[in-house]
Structure formats: structure tokens, C-alpha cells
Short mmCIF file of N, CA and C in Angstrom, two decimals:
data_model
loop_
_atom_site.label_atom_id
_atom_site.label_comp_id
_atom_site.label_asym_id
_atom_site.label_seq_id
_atom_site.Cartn_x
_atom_site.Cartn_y
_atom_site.Cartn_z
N UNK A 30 34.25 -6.90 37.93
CA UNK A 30 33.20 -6.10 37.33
C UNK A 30 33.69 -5.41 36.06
N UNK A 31 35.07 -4.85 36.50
CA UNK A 31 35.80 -4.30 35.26
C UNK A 31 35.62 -5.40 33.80
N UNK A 32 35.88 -6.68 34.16
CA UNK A 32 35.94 -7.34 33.11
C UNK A 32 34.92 -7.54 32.46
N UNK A 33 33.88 -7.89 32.85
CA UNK A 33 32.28 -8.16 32.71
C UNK A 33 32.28 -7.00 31.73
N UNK A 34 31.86 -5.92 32.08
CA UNK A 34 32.07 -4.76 31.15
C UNK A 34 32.85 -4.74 30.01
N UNK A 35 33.99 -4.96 30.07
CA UNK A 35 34.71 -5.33 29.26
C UNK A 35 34.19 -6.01 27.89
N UNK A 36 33.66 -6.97 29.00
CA UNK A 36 34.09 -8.34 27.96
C UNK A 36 31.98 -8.27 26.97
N UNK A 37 31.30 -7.97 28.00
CA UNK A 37 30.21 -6.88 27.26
C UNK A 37 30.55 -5.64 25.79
N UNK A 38 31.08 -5.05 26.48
CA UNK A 38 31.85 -4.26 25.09
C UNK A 38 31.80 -4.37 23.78
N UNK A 39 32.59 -5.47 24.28
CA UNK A 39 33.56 -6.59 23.03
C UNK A 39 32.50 -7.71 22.46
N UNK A 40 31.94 -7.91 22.94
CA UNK A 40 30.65 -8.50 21.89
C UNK A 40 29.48 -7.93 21.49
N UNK A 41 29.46 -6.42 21.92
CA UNK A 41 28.46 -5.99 21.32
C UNK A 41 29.64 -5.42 20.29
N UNK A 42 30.53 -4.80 20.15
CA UNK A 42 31.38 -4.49 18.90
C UNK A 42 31.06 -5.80 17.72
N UNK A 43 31.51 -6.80 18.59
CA UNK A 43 31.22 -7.62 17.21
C UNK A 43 29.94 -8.05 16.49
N UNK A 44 29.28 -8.26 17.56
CA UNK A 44 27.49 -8.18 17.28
C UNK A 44 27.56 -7.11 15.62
N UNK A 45 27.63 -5.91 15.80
CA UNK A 45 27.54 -4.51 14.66
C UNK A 45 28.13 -5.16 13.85
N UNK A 46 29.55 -5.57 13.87
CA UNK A 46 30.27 -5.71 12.24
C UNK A 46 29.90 -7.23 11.96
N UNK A 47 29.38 -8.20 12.81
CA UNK A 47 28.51 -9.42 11.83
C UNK A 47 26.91 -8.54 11.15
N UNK A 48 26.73 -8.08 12.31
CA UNK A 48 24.94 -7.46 11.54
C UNK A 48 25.48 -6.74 10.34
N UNK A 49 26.72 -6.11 10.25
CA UNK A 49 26.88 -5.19 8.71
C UNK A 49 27.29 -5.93 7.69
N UNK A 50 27.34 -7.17 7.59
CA UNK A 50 27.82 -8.05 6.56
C UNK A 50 27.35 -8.07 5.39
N UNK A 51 27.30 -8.21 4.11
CA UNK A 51 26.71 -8.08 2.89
C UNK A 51 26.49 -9.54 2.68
N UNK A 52 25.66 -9.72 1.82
CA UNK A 52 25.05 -11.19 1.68
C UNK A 52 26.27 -11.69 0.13
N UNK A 53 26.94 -12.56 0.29
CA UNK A 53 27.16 -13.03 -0.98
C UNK A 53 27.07 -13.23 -2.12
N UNK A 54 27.43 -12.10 -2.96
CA UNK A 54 26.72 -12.10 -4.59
C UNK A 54 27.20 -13.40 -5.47
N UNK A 55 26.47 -13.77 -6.63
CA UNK A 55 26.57 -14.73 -6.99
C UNK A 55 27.97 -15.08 -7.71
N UNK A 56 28.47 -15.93 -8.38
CA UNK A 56 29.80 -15.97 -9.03
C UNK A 56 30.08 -14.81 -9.99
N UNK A 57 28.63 -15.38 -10.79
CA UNK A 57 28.76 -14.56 -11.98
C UNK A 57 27.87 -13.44 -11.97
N UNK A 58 28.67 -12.03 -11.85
CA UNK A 58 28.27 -11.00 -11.92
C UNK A 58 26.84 -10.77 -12.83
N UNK A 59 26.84 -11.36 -14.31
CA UNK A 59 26.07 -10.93 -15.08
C UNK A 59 24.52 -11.54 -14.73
N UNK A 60 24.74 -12.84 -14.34
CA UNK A 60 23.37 -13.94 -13.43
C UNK A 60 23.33 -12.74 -12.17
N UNK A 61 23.77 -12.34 -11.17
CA UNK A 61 23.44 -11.69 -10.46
C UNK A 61 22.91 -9.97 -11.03
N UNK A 62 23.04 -9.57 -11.90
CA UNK A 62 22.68 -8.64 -12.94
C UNK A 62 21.01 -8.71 -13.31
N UNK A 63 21.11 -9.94 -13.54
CA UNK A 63 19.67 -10.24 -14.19
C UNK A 63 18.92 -10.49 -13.05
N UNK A 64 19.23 -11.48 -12.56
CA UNK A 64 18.91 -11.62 -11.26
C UNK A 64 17.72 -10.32 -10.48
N UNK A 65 18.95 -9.09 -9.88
CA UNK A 65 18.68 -7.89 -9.66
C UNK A 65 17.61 -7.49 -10.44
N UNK A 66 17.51 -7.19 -11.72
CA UNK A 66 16.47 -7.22 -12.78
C UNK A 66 15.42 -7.21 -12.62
N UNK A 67 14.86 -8.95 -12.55
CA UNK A 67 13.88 -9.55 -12.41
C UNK A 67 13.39 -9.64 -11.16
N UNK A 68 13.82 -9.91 -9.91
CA UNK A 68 13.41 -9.57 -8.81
C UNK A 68 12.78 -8.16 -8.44
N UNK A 69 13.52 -7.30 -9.13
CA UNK A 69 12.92 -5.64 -8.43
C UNK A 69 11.36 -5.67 -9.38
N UNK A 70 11.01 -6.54 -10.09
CA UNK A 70 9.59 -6.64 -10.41
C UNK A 70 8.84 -7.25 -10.12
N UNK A 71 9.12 -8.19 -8.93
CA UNK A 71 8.33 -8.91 -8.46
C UNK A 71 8.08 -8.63 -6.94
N UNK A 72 7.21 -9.34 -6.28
CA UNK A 72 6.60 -8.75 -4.96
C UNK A 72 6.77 -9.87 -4.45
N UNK A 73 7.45 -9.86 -2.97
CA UNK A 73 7.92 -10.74 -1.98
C UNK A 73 6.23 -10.61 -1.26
N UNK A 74 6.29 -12.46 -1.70
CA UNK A 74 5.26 -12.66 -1.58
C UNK A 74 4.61 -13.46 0.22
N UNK A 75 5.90 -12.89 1.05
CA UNK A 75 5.80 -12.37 2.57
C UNK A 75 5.79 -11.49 3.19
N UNK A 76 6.51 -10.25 2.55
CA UNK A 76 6.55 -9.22 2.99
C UNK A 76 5.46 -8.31 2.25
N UNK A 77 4.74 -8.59 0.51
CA UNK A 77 3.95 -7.87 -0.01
C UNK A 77 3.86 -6.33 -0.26
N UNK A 78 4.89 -5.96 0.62
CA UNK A 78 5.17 -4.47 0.39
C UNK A 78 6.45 -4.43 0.17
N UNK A 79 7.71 -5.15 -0.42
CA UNK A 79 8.62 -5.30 -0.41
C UNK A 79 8.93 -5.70 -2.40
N UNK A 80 9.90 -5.32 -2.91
CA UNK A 80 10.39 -6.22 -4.13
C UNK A 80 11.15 -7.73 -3.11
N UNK A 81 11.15 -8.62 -4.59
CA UNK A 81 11.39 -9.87 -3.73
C UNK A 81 12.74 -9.32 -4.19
N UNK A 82 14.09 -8.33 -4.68
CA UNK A 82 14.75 -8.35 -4.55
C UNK A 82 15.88 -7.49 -3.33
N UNK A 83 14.62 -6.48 -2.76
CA UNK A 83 15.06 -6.18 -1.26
C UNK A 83 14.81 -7.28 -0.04
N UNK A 84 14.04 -7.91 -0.36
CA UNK A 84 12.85 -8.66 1.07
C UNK A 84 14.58 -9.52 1.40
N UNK A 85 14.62 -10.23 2.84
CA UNK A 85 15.09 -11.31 3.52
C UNK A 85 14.29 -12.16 3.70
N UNK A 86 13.41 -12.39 3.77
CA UNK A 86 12.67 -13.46 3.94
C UNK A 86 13.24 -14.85 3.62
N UNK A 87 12.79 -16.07 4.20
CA UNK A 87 13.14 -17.02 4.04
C UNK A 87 12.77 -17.40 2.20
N UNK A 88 11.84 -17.29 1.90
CA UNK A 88 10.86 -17.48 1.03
C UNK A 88 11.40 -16.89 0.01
N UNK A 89 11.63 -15.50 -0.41
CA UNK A 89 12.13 -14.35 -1.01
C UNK A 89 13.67 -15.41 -1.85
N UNK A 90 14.84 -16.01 -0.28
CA UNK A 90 15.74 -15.91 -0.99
C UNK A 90 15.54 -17.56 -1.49
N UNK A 91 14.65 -18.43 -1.32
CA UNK A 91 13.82 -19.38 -2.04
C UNK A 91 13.85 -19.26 -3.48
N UNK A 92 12.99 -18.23 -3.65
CA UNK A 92 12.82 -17.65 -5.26
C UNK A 92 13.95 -17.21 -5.45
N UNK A 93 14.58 -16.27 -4.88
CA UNK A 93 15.96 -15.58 -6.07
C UNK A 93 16.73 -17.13 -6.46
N UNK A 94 16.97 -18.04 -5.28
CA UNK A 94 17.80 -19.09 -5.67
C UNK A 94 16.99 -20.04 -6.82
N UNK A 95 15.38 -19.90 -7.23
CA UNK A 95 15.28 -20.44 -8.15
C UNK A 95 15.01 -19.70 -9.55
N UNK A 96 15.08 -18.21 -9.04
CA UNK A 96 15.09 -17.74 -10.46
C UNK A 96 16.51 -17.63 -10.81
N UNK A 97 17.77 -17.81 -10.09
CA UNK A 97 19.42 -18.48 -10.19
C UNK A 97 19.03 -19.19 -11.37
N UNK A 98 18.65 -20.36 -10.70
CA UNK A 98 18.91 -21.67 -11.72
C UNK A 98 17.73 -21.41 -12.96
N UNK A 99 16.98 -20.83 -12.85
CA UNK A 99 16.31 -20.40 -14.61
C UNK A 99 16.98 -19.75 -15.32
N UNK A 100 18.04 -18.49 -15.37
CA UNK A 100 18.89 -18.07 -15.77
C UNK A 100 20.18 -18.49 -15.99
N UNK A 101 20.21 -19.80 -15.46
CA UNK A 101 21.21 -20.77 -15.97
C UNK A 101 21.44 -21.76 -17.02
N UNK A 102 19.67 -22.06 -16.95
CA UNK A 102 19.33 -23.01 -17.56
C UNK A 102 18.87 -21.66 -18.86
N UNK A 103 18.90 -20.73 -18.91
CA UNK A 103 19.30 -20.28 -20.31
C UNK A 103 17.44 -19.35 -21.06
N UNK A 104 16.95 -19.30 -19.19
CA UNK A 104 15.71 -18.93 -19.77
C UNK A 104 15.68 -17.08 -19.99
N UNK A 105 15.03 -16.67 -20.67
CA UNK A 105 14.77 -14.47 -21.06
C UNK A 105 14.02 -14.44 -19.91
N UNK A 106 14.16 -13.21 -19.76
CA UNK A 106 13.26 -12.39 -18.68
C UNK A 106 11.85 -12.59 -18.66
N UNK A 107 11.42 -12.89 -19.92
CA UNK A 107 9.86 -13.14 -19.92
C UNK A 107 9.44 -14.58 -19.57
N UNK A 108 10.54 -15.42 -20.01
CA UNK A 108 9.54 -16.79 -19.83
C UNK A 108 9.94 -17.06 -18.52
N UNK A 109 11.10 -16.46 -17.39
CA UNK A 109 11.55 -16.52 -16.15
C UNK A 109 9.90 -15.86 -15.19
N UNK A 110 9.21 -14.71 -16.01
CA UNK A 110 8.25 -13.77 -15.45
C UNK A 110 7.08 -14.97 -15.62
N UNK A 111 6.82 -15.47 -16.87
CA UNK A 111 5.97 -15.85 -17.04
C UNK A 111 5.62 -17.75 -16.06
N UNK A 112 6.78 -17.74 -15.86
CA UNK A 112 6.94 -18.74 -14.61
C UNK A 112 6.70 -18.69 -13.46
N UNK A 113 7.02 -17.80 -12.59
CA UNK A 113 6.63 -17.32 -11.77
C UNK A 113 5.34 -16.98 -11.58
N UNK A 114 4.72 -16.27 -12.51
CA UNK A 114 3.34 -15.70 -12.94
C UNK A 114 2.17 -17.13 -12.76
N UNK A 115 2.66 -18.01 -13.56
CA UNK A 115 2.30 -19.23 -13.30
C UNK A 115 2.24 -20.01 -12.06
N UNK A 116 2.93 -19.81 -11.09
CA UNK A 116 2.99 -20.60 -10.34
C UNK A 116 2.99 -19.82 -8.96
N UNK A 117 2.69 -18.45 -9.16
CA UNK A 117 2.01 -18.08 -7.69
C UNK A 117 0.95 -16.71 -8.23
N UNK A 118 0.58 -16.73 -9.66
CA UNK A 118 -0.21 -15.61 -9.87
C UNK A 118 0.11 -14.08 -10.23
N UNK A 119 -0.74 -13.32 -10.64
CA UNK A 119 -0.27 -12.03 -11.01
C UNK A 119 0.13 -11.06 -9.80
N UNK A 120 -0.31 -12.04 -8.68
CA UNK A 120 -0.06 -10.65 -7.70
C UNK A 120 1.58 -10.57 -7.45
N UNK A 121 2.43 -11.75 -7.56
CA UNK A 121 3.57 -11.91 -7.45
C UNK A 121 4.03 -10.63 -8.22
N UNK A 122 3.41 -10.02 -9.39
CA UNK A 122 4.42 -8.82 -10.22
C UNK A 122 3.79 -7.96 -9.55
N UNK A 123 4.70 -6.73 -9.48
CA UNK A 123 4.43 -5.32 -9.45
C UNK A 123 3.27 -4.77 -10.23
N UNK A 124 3.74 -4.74 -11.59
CA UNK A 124 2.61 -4.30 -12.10
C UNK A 124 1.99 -5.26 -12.81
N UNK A 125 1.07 -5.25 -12.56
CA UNK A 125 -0.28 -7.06 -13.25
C UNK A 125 -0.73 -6.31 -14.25
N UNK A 126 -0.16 -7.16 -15.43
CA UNK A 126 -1.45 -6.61 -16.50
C UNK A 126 -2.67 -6.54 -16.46
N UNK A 127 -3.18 -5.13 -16.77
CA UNK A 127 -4.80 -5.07 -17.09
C UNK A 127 -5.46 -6.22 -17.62
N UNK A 128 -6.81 -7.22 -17.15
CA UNK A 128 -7.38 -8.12 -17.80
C UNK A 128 -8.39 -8.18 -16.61
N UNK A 129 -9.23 -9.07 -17.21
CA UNK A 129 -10.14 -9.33 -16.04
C UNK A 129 -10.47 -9.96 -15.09
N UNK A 130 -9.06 -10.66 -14.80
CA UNK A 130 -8.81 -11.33 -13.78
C UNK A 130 -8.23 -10.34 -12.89
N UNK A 131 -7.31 -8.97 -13.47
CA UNK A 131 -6.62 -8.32 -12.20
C UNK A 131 -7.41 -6.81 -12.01
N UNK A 132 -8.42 -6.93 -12.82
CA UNK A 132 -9.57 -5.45 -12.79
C UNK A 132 -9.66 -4.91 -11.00
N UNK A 133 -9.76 -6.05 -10.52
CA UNK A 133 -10.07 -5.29 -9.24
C UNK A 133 -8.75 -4.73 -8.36
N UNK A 134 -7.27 -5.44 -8.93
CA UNK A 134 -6.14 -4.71 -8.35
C UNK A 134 -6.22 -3.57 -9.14
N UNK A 135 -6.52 -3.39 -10.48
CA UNK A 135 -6.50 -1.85 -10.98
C UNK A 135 -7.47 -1.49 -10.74
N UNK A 136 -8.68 -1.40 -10.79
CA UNK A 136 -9.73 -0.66 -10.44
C UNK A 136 -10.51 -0.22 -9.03
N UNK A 137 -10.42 -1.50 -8.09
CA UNK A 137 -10.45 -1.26 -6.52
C UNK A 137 -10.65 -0.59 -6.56
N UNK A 138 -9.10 0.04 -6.03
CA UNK A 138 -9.02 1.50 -5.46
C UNK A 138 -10.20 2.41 -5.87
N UNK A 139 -10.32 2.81 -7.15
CA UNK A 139 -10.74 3.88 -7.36
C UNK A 139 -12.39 3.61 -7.17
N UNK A 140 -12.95 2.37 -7.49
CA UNK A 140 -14.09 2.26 -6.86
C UNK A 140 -14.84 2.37 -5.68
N UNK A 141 -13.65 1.95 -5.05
CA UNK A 141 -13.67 2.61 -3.23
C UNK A 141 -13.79 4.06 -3.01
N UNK A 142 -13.10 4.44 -3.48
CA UNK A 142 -13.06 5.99 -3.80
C UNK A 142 -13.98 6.36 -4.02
N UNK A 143 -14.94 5.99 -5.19
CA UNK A 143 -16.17 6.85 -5.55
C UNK A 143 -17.35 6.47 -5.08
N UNK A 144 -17.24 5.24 -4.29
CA UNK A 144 -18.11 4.93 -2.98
C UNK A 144 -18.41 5.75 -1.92
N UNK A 145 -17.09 5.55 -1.09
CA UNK A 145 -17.16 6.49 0.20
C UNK A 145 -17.21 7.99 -0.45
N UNK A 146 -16.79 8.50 -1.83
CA UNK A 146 -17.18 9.94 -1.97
C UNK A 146 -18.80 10.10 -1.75
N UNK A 147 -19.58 9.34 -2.62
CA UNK A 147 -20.87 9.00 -2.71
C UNK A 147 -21.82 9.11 -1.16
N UNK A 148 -20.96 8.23 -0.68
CA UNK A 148 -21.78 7.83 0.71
C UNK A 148 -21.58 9.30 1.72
N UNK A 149 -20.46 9.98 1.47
CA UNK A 149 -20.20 11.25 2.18
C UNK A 149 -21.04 12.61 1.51
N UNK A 150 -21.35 12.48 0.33
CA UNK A 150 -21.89 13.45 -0.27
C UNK A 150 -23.62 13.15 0.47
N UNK A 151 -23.94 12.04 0.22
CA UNK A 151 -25.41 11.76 1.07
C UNK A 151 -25.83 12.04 2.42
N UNK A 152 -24.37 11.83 2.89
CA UNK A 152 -24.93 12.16 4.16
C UNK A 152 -24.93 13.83 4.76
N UNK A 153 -23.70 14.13 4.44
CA UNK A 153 -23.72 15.99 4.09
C UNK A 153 -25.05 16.19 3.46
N UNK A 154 -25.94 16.48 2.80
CA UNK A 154 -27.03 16.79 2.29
C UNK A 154 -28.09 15.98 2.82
N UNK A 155 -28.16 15.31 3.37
CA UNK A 155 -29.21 14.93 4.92
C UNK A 155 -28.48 15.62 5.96
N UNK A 156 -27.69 16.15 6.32
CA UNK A 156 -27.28 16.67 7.44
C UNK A 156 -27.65 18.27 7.55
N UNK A 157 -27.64 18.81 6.54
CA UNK A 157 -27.80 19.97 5.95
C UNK A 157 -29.33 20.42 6.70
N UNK A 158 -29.48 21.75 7.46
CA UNK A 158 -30.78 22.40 8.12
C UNK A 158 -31.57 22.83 7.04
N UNK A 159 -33.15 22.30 7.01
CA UNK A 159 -33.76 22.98 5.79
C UNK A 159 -34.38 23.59 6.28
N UNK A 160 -34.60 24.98 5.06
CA UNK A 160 -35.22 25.95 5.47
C UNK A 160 -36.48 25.69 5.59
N UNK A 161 -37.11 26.29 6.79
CA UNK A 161 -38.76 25.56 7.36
C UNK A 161 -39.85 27.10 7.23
N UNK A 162 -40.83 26.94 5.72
CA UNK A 162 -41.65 28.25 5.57
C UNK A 162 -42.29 27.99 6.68
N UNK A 163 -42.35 29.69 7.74
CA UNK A 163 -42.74 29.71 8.35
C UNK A 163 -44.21 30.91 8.24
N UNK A 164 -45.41 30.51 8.53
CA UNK A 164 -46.89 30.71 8.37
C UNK A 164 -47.24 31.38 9.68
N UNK A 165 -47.40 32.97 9.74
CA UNK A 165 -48.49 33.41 10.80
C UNK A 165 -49.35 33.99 10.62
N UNK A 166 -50.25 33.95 11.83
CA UNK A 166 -51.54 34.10 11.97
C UNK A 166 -51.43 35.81 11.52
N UNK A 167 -52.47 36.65 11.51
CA UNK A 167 -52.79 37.92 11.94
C UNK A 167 -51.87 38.13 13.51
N UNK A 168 -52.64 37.68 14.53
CA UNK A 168 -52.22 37.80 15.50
C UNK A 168 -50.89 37.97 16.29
N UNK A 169 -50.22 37.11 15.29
CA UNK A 169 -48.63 36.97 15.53
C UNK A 169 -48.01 37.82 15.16
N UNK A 170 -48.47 37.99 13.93
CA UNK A 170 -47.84 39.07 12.88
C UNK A 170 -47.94 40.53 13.61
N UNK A 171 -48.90 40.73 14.70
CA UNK A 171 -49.01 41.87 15.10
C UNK A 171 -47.72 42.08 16.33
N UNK A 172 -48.03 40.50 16.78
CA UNK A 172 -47.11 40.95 17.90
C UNK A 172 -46.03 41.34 17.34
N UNK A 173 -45.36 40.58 16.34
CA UNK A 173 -44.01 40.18 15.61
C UNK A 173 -43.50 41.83 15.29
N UNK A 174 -44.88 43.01 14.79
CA UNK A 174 -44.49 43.93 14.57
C UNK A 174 -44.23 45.10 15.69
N UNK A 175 -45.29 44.65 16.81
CA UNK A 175 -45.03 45.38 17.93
C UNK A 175 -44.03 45.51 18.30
N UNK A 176 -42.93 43.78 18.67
CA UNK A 176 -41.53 43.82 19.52
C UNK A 176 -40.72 44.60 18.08
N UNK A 177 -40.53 44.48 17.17
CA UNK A 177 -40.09 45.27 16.18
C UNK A 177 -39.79 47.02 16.30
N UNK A 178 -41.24 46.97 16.38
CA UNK A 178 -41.28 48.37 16.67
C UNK A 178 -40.23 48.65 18.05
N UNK A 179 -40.53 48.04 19.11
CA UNK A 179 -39.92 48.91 19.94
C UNK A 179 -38.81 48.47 20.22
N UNK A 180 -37.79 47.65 19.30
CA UNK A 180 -36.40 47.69 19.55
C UNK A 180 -36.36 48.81 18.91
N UNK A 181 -37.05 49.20 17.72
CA UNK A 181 -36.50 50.76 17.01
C UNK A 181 -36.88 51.52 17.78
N UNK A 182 -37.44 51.45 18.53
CA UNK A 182 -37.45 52.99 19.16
C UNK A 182 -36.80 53.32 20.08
N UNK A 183 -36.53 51.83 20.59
CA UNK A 183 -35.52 52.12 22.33
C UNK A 183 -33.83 52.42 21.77
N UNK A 184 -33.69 52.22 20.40
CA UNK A 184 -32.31 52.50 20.07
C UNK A 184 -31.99 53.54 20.07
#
């Protein structure tokens, strides 16, 4: 039993220091430079809430290994962007230029916004008690003054 335990131990120790391993940076520092760069502007386009230069994804290290070889082959940051851009769309960048193809990633939001403000302001003001003129007779009016009267007097 002692050993079992033991020997449990000892592979969860090693389990931790393989899980803490760092992933292999590239040869050349300066390609891995750019690399870093260009990835932290683009959106891992599995994870979507991620830069594709944090994400693991299978996919993620897909792209870094082919934006590798564009930076080899001697391409700038823009025509590397503008490749990408090409070949999976603006949503791939962080920030999509304004145009009217990406109006609704910039504008959405805020149209949503002034929707549901809209739709909440309508319904608050239908919800709202209106005041109802109220019309009496002689008759009422007398009583109305009678009970009047004699809360003042019983005070």
C-alpha cells in the first residue's frame, strides 16, 4: 500500500513539471518578435475571445506556424495582416476597420443599446398610474364633507 502511494506521488510530481513546460520559441528570436507582434492583433479564431497569440488551440498554432513562414519569406506586417484578412475576414483582427462591411461589429452594440433603452422607457410610462379626474355628484360631495367633518371633530 505504502508503495502504491508512493509510486502515486511520484507521478503526480511529474504530471506538474511536464504541465509547466514552456512551448519552444522559434530559432530566431527576431521571427519570434514579430511573430508575437502580429498575433496579439489577431483573434483566435476558436477561442474568439482570445489573441491568436495567447490561444493553444490546434488551429491558433496552425496560423502562428504560417504566419512563421510569411515572415520568412520576407513579407511587413501589413501584407502578413492583409493575408490573413483575406483569407478568413475582418473578424480575424482585433480591431476591423470602420467600413460597411464591419458597421455592425462597430455599431451593434450601441444600437442594441438604444433599443432595449427605448423599449424600457415605453414600458415604464405605460406602467406608470394615471391620474383618474374624479367627478361627484352633490350628494357625494355632501357625504365626502360630512365624514370630513367628523374626523375633525373626534380629534
Amino acid at each position: 500500500m505504502k508503495y502504491c502511494l508512493a509510486i502515486f506521488l511520484a507521478l503526480g510530481v511529474l504530471a506538474r513539471a511536464q504541465a509547466g513546460e514552456a512551448l519552444p520559441l522559434a530559432q530566431d528570436p527576431v521571427i519570434e518578435q514579430r511573430l508575437i507582434g502580429i498575433s496579439e492583433e489577431m483573434r483566435c479564431l476558436v477561442c474568439q475571445n482570445e489573441s491568436l497569440a495567447g490561444s493553444r488551440a490546434d488551429l491558433a498554432e496552425d496560423l502562428r506556424r504560417e504566419i512563421r513562414g510569411l515572415i520568412r519569406q520576407g513579407k511587413s506586417d501589413a501584407e502578413i495582416m492583409e493575408f490573413m484578412v483575406s483569407r478568413y475576414g475582418d473578424f480575424v483582427r482585433y480591431r476591423p476597420p470602420v467600413k460597411p462591411l464591419t458597421w455592425l461589429l462597430w455599431f451593434g452594440p450601441f444600437v442594441l443599446l438604444a433599443g432595449a433603452m427605448a423599449i424600457l422607457v415605453r414600458r415604464v410610462r405605460r406602467s406608470r398610474p394615471t391620474a383618474v379626474a374624479v367627478t361627484l355628484d352633490a350628494q357625494q360631495r355632501d357625504k365626502a364633507r360630512l365624514l370630513l367633518n367628523d374626523t375633525d371633530s373626534t380629534s
